[in-house]
Short mmCIF file of N, CA and C in Angstrom, two decimals:
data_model
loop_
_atom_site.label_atom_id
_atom_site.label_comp_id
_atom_site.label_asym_id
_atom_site.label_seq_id
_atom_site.Cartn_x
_atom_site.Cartn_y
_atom_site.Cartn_z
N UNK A 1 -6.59 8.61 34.84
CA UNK A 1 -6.35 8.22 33.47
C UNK A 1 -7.64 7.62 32.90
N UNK A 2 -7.81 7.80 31.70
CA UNK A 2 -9.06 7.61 30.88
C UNK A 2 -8.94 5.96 30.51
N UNK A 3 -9.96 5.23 30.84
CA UNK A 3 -9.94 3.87 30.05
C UNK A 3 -10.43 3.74 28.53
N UNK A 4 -11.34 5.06 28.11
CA UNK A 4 -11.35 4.85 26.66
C UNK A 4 -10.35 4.91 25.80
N UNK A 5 -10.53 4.05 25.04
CA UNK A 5 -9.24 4.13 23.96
C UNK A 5 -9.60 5.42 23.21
N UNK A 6 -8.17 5.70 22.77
CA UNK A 6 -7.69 6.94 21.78
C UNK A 6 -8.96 6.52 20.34
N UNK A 7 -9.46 7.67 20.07
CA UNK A 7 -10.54 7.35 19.11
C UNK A 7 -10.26 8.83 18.29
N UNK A 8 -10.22 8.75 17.06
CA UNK A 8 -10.22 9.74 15.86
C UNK A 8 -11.59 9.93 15.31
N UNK A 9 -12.25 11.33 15.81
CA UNK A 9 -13.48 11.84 14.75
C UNK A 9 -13.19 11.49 13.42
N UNK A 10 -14.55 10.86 12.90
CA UNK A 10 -14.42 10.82 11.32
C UNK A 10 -14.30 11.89 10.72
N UNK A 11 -13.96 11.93 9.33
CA UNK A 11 -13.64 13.43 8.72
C UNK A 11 -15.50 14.17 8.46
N UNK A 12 -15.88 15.35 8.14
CA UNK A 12 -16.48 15.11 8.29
C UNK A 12 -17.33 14.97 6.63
N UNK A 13 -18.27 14.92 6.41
CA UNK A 13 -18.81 14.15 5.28
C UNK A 13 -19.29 15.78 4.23
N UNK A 14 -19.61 16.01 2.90
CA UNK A 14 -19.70 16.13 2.60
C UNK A 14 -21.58 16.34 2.32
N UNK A 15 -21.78 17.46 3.07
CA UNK A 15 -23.45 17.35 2.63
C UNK A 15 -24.12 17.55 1.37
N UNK A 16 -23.12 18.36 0.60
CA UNK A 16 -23.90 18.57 -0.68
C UNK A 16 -24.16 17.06 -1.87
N UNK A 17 -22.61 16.90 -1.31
CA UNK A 17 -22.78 15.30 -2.21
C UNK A 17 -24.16 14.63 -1.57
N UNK A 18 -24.09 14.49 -0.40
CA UNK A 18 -24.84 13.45 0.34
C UNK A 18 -26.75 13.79 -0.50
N UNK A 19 -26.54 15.28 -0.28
CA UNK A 19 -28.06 15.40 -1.26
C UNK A 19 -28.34 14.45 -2.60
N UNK A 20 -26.96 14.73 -3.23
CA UNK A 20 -27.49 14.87 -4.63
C UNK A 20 -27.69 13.24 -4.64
N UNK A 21 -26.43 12.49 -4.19
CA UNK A 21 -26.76 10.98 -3.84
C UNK A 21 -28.56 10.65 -3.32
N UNK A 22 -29.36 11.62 -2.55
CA UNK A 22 -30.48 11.85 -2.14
C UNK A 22 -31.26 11.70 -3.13
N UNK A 23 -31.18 13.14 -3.62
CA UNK A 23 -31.93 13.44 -4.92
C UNK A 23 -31.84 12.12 -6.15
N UNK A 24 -30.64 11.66 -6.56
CA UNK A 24 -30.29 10.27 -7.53
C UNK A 24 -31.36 9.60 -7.13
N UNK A 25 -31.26 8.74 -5.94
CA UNK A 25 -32.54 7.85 -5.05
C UNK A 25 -33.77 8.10 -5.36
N UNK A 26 -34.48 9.29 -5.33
CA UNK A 26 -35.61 9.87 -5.25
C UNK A 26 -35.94 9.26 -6.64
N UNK A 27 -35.34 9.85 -8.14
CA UNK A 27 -35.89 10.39 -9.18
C UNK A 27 -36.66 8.73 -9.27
N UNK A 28 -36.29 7.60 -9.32
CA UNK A 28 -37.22 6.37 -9.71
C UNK A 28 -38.36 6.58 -9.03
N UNK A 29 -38.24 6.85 -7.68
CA UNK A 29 -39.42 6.55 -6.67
C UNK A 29 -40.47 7.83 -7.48
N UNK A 30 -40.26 8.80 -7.62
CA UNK A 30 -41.17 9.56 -8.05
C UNK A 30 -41.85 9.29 -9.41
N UNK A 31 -40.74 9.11 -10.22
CA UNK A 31 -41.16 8.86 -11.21
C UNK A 31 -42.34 7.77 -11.60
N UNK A 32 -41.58 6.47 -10.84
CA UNK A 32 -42.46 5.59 -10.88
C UNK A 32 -44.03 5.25 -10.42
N UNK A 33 -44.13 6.22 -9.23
CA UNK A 33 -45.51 7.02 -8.53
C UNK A 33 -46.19 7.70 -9.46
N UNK A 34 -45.91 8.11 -10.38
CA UNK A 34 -46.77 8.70 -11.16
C UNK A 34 -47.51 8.28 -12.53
N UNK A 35 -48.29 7.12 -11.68
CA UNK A 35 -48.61 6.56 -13.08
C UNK A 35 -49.54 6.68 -14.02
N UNK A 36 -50.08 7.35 -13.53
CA UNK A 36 -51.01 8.15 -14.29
C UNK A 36 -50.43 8.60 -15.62
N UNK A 37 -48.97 8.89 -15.93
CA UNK A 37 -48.17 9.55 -16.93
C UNK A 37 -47.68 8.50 -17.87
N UNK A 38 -47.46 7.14 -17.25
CA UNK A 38 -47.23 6.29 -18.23
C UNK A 38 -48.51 4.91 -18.19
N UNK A 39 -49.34 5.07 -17.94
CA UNK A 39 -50.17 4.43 -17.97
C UNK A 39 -50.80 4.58 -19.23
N UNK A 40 -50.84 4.18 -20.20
CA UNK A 40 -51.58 4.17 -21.37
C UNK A 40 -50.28 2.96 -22.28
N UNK A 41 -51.48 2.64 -23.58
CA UNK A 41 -51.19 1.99 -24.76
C UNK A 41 -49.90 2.06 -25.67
N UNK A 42 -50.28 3.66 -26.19
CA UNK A 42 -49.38 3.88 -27.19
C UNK A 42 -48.27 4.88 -26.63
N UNK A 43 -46.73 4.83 -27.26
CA UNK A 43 -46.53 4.45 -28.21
C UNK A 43 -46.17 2.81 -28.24
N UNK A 44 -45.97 1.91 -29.14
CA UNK A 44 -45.72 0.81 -28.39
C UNK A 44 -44.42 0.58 -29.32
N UNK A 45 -43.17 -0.62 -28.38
CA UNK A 45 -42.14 -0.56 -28.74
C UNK A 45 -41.93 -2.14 -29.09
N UNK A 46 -41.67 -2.83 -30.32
CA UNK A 46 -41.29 -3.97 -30.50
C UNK A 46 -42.87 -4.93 -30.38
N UNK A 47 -43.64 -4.43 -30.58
CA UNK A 47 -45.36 -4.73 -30.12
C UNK A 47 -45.16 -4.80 -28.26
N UNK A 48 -44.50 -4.11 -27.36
CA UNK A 48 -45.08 -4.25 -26.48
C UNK A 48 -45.10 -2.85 -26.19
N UNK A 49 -46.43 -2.83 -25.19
CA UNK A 49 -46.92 -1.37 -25.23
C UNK A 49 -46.53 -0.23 -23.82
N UNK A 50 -46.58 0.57 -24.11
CA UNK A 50 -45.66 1.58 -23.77
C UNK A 50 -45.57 1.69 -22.05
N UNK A 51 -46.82 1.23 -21.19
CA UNK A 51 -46.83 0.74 -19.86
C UNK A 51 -45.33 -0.13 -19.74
N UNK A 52 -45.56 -1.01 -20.24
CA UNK A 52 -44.50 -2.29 -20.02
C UNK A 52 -43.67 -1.70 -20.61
N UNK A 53 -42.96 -1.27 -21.44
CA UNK A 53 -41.52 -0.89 -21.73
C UNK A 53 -41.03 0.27 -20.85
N UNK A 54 -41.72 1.16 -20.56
CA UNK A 54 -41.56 1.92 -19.43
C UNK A 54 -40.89 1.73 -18.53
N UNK A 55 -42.02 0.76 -17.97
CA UNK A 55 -41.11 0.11 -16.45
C UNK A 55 -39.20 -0.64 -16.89
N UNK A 56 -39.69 -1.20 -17.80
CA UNK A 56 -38.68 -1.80 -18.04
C UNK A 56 -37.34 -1.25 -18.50
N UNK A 57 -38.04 -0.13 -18.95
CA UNK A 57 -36.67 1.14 -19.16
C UNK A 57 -36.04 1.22 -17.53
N UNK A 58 -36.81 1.75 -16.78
CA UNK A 58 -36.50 2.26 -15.39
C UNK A 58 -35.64 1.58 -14.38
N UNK A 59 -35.79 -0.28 -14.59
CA UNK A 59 -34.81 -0.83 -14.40
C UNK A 59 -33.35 -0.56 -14.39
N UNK A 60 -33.11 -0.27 -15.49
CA UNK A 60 -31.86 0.33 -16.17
C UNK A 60 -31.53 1.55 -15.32
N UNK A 61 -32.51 2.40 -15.85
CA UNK A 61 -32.37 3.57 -15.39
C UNK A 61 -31.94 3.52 -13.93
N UNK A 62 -32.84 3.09 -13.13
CA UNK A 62 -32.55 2.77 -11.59
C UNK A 62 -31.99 2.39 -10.91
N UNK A 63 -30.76 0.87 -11.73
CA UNK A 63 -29.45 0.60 -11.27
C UNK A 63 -28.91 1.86 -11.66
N UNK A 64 -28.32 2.36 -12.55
CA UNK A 64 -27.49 3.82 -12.77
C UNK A 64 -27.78 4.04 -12.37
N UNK A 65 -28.82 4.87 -11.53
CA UNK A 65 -28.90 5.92 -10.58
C UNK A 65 -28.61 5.70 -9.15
N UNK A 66 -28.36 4.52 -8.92
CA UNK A 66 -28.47 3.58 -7.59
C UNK A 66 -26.86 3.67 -7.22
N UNK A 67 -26.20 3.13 -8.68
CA UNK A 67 -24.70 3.04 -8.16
C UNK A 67 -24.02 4.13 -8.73
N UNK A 68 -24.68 5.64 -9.03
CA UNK A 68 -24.08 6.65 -9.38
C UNK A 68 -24.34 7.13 -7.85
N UNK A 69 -25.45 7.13 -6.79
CA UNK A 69 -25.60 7.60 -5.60
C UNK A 69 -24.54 7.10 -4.83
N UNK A 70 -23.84 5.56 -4.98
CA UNK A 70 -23.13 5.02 -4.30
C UNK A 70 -21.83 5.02 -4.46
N UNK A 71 -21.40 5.53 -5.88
CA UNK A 71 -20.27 6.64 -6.10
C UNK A 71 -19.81 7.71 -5.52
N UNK A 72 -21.13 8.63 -5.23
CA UNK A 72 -21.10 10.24 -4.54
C UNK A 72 -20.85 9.57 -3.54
N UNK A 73 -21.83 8.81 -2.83
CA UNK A 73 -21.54 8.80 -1.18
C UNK A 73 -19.99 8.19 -0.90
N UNK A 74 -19.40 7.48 -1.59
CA UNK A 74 -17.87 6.83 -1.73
C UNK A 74 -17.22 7.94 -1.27
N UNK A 75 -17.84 9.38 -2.20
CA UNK A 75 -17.01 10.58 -2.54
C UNK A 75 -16.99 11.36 -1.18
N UNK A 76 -18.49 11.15 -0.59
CA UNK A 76 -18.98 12.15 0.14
C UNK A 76 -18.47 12.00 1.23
N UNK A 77 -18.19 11.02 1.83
CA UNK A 77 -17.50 10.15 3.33
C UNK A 77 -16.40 9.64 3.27
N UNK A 78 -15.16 10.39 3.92
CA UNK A 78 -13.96 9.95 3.43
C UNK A 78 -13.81 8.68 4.06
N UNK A 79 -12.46 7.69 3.69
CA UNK A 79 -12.68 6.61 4.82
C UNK A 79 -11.73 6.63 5.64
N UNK A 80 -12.25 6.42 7.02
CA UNK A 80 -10.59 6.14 7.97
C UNK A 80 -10.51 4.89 8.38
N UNK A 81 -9.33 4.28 8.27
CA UNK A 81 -8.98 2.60 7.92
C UNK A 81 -9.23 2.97 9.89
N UNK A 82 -9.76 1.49 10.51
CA UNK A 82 -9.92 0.81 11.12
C UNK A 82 -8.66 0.33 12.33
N UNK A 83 -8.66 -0.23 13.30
CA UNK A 83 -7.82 -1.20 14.00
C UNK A 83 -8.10 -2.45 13.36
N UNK A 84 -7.10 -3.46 13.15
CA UNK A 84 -7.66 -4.88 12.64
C UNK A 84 -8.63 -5.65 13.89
N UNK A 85 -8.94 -4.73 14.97
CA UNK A 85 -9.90 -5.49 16.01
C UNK A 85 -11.01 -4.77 15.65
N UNK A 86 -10.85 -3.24 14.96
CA UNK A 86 -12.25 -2.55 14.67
C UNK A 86 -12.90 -2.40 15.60
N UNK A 87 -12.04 -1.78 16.66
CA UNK A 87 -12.77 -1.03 17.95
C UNK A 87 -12.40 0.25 18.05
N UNK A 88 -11.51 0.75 17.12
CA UNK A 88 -10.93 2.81 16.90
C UNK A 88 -10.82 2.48 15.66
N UNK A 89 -10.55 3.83 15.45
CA UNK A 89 -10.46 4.63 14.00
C UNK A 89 -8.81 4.26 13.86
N UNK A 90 -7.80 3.94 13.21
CA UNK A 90 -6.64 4.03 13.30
C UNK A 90 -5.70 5.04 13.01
N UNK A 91 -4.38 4.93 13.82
CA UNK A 91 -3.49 5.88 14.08
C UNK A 91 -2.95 6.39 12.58
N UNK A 92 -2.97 7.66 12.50
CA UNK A 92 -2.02 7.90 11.34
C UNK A 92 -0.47 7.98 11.48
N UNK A 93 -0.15 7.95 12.93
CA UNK A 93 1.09 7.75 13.04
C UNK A 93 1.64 6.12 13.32
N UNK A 94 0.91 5.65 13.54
CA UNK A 94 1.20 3.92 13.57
C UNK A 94 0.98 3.42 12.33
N UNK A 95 2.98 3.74 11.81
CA UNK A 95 3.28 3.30 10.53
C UNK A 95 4.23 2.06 10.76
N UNK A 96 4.60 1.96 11.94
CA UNK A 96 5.61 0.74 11.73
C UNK A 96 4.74 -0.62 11.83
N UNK A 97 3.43 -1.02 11.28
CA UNK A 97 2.95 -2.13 11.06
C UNK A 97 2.53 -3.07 11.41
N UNK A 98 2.55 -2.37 13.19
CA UNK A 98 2.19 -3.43 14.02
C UNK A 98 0.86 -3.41 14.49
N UNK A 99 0.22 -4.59 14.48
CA UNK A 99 -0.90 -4.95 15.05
C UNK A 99 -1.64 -4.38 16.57
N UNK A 100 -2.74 -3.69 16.38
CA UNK A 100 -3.04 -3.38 17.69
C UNK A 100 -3.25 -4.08 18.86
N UNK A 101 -3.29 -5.78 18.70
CA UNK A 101 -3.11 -6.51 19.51
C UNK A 101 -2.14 -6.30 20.00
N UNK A 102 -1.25 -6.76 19.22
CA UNK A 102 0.27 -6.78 19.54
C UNK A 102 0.66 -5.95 20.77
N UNK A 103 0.73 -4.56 19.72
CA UNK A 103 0.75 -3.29 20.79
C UNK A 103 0.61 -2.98 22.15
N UNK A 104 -0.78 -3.87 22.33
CA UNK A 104 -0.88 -3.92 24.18
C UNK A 104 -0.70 -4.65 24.52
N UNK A 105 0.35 -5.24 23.92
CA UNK A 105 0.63 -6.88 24.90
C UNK A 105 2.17 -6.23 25.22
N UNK A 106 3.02 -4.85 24.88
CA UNK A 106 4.48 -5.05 24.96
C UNK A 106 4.67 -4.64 26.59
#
């Protein structure tokens, strides 16, 4: 008899999501590497000039893109609830509510 406990493969994940969540990540980092493209004066917005509002757009921009990646990946990886000791994946047939402690103590 096996001493490992009964353990359930996770489902498995979703690679295309997992890219695009990828790709989301990327677009600041690149963007922001290239500064050569926003490095200059004009146009300028509110008198501050177009370097500095830039960045400061991207902020913005970069949370959205941050917790739109962390949406997909939500999407991309299904979840399988736990043992309340969080040592297996839990039973889908252990509906009557009892605690996995419990369980090996009967």
């Amino acid at each position: 008899m096996s001493t490992t406990p009964h353990r359930h493969e996770a489902p498995p994940a979703n690679k295309g999501l997992l890219a695009l969540a990828g790709v989301l990540l990327a677009i600041p980092v690149v963007a922001l590497m290239l500064v050569g493209t926003y490095a200059r004066d004009e146009p300028r917005l509110l008198g501050f000039p177009f370097f500095i509002w830039y960045q400061f757009l991207w902020v913005v921009l970069c949370s959205a893109l941050t917790y739109s990646a962390y949406r997909i990946v939500l999407k991309a990886r299904p979840h399988v609830p736990m043992t309340r000791t969080g040592d297996a994946f839990g039973d889908d047939d252990d509906t009557d509510g009892t605690d996995a402690r419990e369980a090996g103590t009967r």
